[in-house]
PDB file of C-alpha atoms in Angstrom:
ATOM      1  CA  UNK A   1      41.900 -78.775-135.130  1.00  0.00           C
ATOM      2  CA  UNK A   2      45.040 -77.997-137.597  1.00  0.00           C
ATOM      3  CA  UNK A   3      43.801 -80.019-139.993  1.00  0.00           C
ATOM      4  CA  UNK A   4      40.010 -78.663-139.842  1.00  0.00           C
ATOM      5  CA  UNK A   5      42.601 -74.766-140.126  1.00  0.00           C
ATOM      6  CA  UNK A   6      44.188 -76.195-143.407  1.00  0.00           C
ATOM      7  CA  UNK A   7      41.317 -77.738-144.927  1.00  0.00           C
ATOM      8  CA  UNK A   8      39.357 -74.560-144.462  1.00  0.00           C
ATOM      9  CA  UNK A   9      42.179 -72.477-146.084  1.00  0.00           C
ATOM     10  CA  UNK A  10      42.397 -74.366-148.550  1.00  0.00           C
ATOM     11  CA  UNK A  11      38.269 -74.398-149.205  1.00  0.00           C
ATOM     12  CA  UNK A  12      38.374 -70.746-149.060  1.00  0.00           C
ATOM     13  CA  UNK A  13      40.853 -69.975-151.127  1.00  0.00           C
ATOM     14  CA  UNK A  14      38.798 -72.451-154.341  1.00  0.00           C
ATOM     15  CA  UNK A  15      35.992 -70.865-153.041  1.00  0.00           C
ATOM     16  CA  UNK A  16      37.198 -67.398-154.277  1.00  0.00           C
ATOM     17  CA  UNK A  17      38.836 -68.755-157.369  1.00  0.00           C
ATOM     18  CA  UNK A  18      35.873 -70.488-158.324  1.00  0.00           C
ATOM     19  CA  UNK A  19      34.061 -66.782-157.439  1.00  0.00           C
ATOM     20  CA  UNK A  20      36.170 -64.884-159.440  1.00  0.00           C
ATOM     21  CA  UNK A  21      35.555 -67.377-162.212  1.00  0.00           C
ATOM     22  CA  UNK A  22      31.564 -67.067-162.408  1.00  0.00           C
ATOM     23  CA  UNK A  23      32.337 -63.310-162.221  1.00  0.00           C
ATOM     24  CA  UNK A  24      34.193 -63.621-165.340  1.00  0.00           C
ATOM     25  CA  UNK A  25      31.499 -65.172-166.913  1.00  0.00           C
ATOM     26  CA  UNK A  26      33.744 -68.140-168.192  1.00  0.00           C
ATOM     27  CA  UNK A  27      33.102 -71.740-167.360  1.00  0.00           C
ATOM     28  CA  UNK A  28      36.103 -72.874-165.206  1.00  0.00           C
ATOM     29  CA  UNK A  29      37.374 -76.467-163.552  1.00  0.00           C
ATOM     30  CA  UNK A  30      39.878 -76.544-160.900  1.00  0.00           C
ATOM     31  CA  UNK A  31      41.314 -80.252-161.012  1.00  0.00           C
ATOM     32  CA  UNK A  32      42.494 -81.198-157.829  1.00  0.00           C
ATOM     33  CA  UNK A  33      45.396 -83.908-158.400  1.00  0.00           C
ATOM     34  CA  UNK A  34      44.860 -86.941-156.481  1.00  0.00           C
ATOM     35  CA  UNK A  35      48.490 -87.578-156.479  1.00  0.00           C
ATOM     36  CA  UNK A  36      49.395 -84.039-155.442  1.00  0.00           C
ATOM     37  CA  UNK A  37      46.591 -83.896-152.146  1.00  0.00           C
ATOM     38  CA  UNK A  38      47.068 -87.832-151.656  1.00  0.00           C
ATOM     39  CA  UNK A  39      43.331 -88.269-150.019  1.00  0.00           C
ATOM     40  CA  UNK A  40      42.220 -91.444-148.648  1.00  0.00           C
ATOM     41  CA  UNK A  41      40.033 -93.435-146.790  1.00  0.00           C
ATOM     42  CA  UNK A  42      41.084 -95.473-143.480  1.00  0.00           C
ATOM     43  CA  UNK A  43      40.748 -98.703-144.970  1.00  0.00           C
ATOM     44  CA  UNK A  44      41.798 -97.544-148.733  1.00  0.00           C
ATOM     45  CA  UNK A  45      46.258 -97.984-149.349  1.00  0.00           C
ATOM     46  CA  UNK A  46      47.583 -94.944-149.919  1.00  0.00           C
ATOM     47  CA  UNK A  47      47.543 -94.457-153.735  1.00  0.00           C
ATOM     48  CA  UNK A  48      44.637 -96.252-154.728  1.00  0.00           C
ATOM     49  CA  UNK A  49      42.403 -93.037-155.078  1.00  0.00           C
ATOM     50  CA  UNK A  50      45.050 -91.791-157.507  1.00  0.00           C
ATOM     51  CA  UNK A  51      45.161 -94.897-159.528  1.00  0.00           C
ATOM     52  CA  UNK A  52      41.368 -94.889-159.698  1.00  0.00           C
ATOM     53  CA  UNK A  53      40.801 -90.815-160.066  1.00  0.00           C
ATOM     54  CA  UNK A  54      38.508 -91.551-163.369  1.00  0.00           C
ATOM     55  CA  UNK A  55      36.502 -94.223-162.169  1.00  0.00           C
ATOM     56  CA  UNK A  56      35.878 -91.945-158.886  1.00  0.00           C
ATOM     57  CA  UNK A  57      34.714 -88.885-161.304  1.00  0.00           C
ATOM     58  CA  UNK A  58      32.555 -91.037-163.058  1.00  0.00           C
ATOM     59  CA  UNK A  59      30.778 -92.411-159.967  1.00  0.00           C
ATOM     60  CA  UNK A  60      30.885 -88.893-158.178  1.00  0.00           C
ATOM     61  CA  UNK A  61      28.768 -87.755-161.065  1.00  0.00           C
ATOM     62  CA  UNK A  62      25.842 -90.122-160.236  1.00  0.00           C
ATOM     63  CA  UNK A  63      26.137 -89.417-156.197  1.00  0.00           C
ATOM     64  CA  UNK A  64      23.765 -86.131-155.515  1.00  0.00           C
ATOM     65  CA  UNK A  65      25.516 -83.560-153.773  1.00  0.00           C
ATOM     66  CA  UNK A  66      23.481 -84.190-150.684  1.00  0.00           C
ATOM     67  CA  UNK A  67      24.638 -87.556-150.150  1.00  0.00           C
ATOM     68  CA  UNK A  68      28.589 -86.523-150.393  1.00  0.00           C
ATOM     69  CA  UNK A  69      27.523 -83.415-148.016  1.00  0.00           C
ATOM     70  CA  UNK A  70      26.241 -86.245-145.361  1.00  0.00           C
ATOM     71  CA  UNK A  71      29.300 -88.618-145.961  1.00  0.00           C
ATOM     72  CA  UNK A  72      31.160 -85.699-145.054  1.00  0.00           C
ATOM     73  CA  UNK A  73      29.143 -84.810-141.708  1.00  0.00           C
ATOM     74  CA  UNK A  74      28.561 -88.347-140.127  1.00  0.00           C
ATOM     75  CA  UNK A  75      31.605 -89.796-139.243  1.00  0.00           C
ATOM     76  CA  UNK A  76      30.586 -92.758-140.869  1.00  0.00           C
ATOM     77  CA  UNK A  77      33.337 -93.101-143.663  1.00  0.00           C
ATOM     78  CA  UNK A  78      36.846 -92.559-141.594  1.00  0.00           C
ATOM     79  CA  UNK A  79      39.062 -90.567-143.594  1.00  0.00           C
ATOM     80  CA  UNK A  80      42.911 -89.998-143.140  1.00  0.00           C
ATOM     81  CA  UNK A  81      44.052 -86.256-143.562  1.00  0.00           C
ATOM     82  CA  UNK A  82      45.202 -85.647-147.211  1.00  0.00           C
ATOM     83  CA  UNK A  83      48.976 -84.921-147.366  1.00  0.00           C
ATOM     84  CA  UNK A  84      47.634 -80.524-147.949  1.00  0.00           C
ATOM     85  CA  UNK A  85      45.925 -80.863-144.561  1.00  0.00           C
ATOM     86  CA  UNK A  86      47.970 -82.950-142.321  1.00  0.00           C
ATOM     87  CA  UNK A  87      48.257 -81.724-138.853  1.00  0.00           C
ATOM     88  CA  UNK A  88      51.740 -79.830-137.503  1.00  0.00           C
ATOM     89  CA  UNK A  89      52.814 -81.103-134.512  1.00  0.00           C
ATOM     90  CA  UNK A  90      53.589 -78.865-131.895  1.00  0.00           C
ATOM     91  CA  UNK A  91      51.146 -76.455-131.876  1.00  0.00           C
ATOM     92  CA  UNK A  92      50.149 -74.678-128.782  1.00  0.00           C
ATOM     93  CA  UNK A  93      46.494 -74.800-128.108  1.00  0.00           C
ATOM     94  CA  UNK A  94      46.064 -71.128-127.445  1.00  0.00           C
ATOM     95  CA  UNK A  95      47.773 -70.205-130.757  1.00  0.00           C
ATOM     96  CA  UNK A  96      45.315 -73.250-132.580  1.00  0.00           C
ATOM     97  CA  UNK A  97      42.260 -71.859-130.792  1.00  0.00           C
ATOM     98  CA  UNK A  98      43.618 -67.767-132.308  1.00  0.00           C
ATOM     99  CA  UNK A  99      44.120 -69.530-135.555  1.00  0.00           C
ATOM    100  CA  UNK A 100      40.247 -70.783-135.724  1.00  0.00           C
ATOM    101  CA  UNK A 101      38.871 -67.114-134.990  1.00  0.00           C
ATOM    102  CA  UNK A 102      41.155 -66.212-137.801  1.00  0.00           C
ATOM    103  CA  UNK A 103      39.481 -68.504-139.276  1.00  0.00           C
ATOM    104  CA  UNK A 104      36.108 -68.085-138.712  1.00  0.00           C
ATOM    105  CA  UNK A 105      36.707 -64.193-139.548  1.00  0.00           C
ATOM    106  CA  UNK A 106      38.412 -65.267-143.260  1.00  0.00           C
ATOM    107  CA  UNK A 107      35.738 -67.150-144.025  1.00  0.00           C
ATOM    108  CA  UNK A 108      32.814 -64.768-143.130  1.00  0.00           C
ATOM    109  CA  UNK A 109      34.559 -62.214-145.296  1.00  0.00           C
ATOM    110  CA  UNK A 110      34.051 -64.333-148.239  1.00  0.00           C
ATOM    111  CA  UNK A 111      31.422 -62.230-151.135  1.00  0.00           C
ATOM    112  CA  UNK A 112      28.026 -62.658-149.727  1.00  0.00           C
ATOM    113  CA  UNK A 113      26.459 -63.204-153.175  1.00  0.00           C
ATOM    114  CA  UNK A 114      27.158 -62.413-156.272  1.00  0.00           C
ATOM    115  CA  UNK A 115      24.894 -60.145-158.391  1.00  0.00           C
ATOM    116  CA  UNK A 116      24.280 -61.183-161.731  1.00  0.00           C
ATOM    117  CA  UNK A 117      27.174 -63.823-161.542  1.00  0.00           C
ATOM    118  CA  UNK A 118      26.509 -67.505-162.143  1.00  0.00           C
ATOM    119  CA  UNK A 119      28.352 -69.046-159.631  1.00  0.00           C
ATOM    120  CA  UNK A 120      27.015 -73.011-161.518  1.00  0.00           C
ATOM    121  CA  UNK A 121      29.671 -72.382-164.219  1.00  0.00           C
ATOM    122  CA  UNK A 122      33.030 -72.150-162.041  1.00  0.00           C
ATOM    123  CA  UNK A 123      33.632 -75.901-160.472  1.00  0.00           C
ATOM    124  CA  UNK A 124      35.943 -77.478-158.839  1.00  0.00           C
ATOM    125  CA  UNK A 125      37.087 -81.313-159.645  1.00  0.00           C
ATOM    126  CA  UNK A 126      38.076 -83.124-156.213  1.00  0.00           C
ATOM    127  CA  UNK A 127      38.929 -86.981-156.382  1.00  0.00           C
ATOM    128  CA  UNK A 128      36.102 -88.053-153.558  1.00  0.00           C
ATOM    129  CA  UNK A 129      34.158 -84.967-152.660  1.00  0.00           C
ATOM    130  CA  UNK A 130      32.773 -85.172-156.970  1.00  0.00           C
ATOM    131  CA  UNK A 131      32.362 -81.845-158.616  1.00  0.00           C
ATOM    132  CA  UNK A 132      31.387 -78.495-156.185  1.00  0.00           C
ATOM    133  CA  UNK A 133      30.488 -75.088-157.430  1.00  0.00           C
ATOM    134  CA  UNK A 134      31.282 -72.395-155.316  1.00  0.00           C
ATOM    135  CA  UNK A 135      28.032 -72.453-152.793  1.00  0.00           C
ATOM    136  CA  UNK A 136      28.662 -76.435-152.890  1.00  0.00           C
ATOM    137  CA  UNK A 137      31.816 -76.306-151.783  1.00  0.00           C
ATOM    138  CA  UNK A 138      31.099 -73.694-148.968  1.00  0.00           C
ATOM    139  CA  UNK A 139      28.754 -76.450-147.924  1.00  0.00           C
ATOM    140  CA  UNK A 140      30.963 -79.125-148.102  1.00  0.00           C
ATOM    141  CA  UNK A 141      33.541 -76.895-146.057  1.00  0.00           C
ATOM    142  CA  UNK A 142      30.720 -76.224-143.201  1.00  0.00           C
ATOM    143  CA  UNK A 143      29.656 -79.988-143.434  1.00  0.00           C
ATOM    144  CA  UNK A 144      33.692 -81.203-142.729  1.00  0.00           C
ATOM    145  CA  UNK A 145      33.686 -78.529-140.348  1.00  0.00           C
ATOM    146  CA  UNK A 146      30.368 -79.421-138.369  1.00  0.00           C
ATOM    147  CA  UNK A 147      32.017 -82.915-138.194  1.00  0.00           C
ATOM    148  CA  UNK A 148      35.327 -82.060-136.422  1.00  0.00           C
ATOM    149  CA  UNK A 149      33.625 -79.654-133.971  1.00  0.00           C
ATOM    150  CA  UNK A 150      31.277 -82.719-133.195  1.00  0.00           C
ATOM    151  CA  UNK A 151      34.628 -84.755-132.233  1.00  0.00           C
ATOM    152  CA  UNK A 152      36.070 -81.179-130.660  1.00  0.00           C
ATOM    153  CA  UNK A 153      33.151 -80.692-128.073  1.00  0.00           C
ATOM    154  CA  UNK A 154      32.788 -84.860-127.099  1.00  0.00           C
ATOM    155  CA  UNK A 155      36.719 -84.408-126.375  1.00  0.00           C
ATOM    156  CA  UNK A 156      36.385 -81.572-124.689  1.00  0.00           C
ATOM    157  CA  UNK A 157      33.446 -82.370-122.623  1.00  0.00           C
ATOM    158  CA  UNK A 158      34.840 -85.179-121.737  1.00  0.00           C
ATOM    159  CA  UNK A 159      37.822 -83.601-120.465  1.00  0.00           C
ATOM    160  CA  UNK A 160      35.384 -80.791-118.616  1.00  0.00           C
ATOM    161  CA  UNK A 161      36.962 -78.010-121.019  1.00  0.00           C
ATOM    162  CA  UNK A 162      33.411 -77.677-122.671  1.00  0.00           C
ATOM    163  CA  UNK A 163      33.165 -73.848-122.120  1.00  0.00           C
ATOM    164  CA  UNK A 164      36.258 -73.338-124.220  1.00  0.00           C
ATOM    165  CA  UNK A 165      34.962 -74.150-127.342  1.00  0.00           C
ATOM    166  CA  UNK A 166      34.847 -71.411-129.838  1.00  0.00           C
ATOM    167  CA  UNK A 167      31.864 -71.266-132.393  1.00  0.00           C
ATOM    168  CA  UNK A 168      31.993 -72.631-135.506  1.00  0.00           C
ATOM    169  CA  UNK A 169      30.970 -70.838-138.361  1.00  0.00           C
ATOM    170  CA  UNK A 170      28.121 -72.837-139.429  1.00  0.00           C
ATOM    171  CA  UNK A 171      26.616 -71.644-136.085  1.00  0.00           C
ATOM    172  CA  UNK A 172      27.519 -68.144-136.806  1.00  0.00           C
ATOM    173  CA  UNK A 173      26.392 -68.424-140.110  1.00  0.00           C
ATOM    174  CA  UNK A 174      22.680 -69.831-138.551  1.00  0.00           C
ATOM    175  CA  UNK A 175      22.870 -66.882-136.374  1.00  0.00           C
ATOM    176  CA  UNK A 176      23.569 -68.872-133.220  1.00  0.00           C
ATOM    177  CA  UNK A 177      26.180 -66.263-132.121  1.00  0.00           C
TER     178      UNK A 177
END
């Protein structure tokens, strides 16, 4: 769940950069350094994205944003938490389970469109996930989090703690709240 916390911080807060950008009106690129974030795969050495960053970009450019949106949502690639969003230890679960509403509230905050603003020309650059505009990377961020609330609710129903679960905003954003 911390890592689901950090990644969505750290979605949110591109997310508005890449807003204020478009309102700008000036083409923008956030380049997220592969050596900086260190993301992975399970069965990738650490490093290896980083050394191949440019043949990544090229190939991201030719996989449609669908696809990476999926590869996201089934856990069928297993990723390792990039150094930005590695889990604390020690967290209690009551302050984790605060933390998501937090969460949740941040990210429903976020400008619910943009009037004459083309959000196309602000982007952000990100090793594996390819190149994201604004409403792609919101996507992205609902897709990663529809995946860990998936693994959430099987752990927790299997535990009998179903009831616990707090929404996720994809749900509140489909107006299942």
């Amino acid at each position: 769940a911390d890592h689901l916390l950090l990644t969505e911080r750290l979605y949110r807060q591109q997310a508005l950069e890449l807003i204020e950008a478009a309102r700008s009106g000036f083409p923008t690129t956030i380049q997220m350094d592969p050596r900086e974030m260190n993301p992975s795969l399970a069965f990738v050495p650490p490093g290896v994205i980083a050394a191949f960053s440019l043949p990544l970009r090229m190939m991201n450019r030719l996989v449609p944003h669908e696809v990476r949106k999926m590869l996201i949502r089934v856990p069928f690639v297993r990723g390792v938490s990039p150094t930005l969003s590695e889990p604390r230890s020690h967290r209690a679960i009551a302050q984790i389970v605060r933390d998501m509403e937090l969460s949740l509230a941040e990210t429903l905050r976020l400008p619910k469109s943009e009037q004459g603003a083309d959000l196309t020309i602000a982007t952000v650059e990100h090793p594996l996930l390819g190149r994201n505009n604004a409403v792609q990377l919101l996507q992205l961020m609902s897709a990663h989090e529809q995946r860990h609330y998936d693994q959430m609710r099987l752990i927790l129903t299997d535990s009998g703690l179903q009831s616990s679960v707090p929404m996720s905003v994809s749900q509140v954003l489909q107006g299942k709240r």
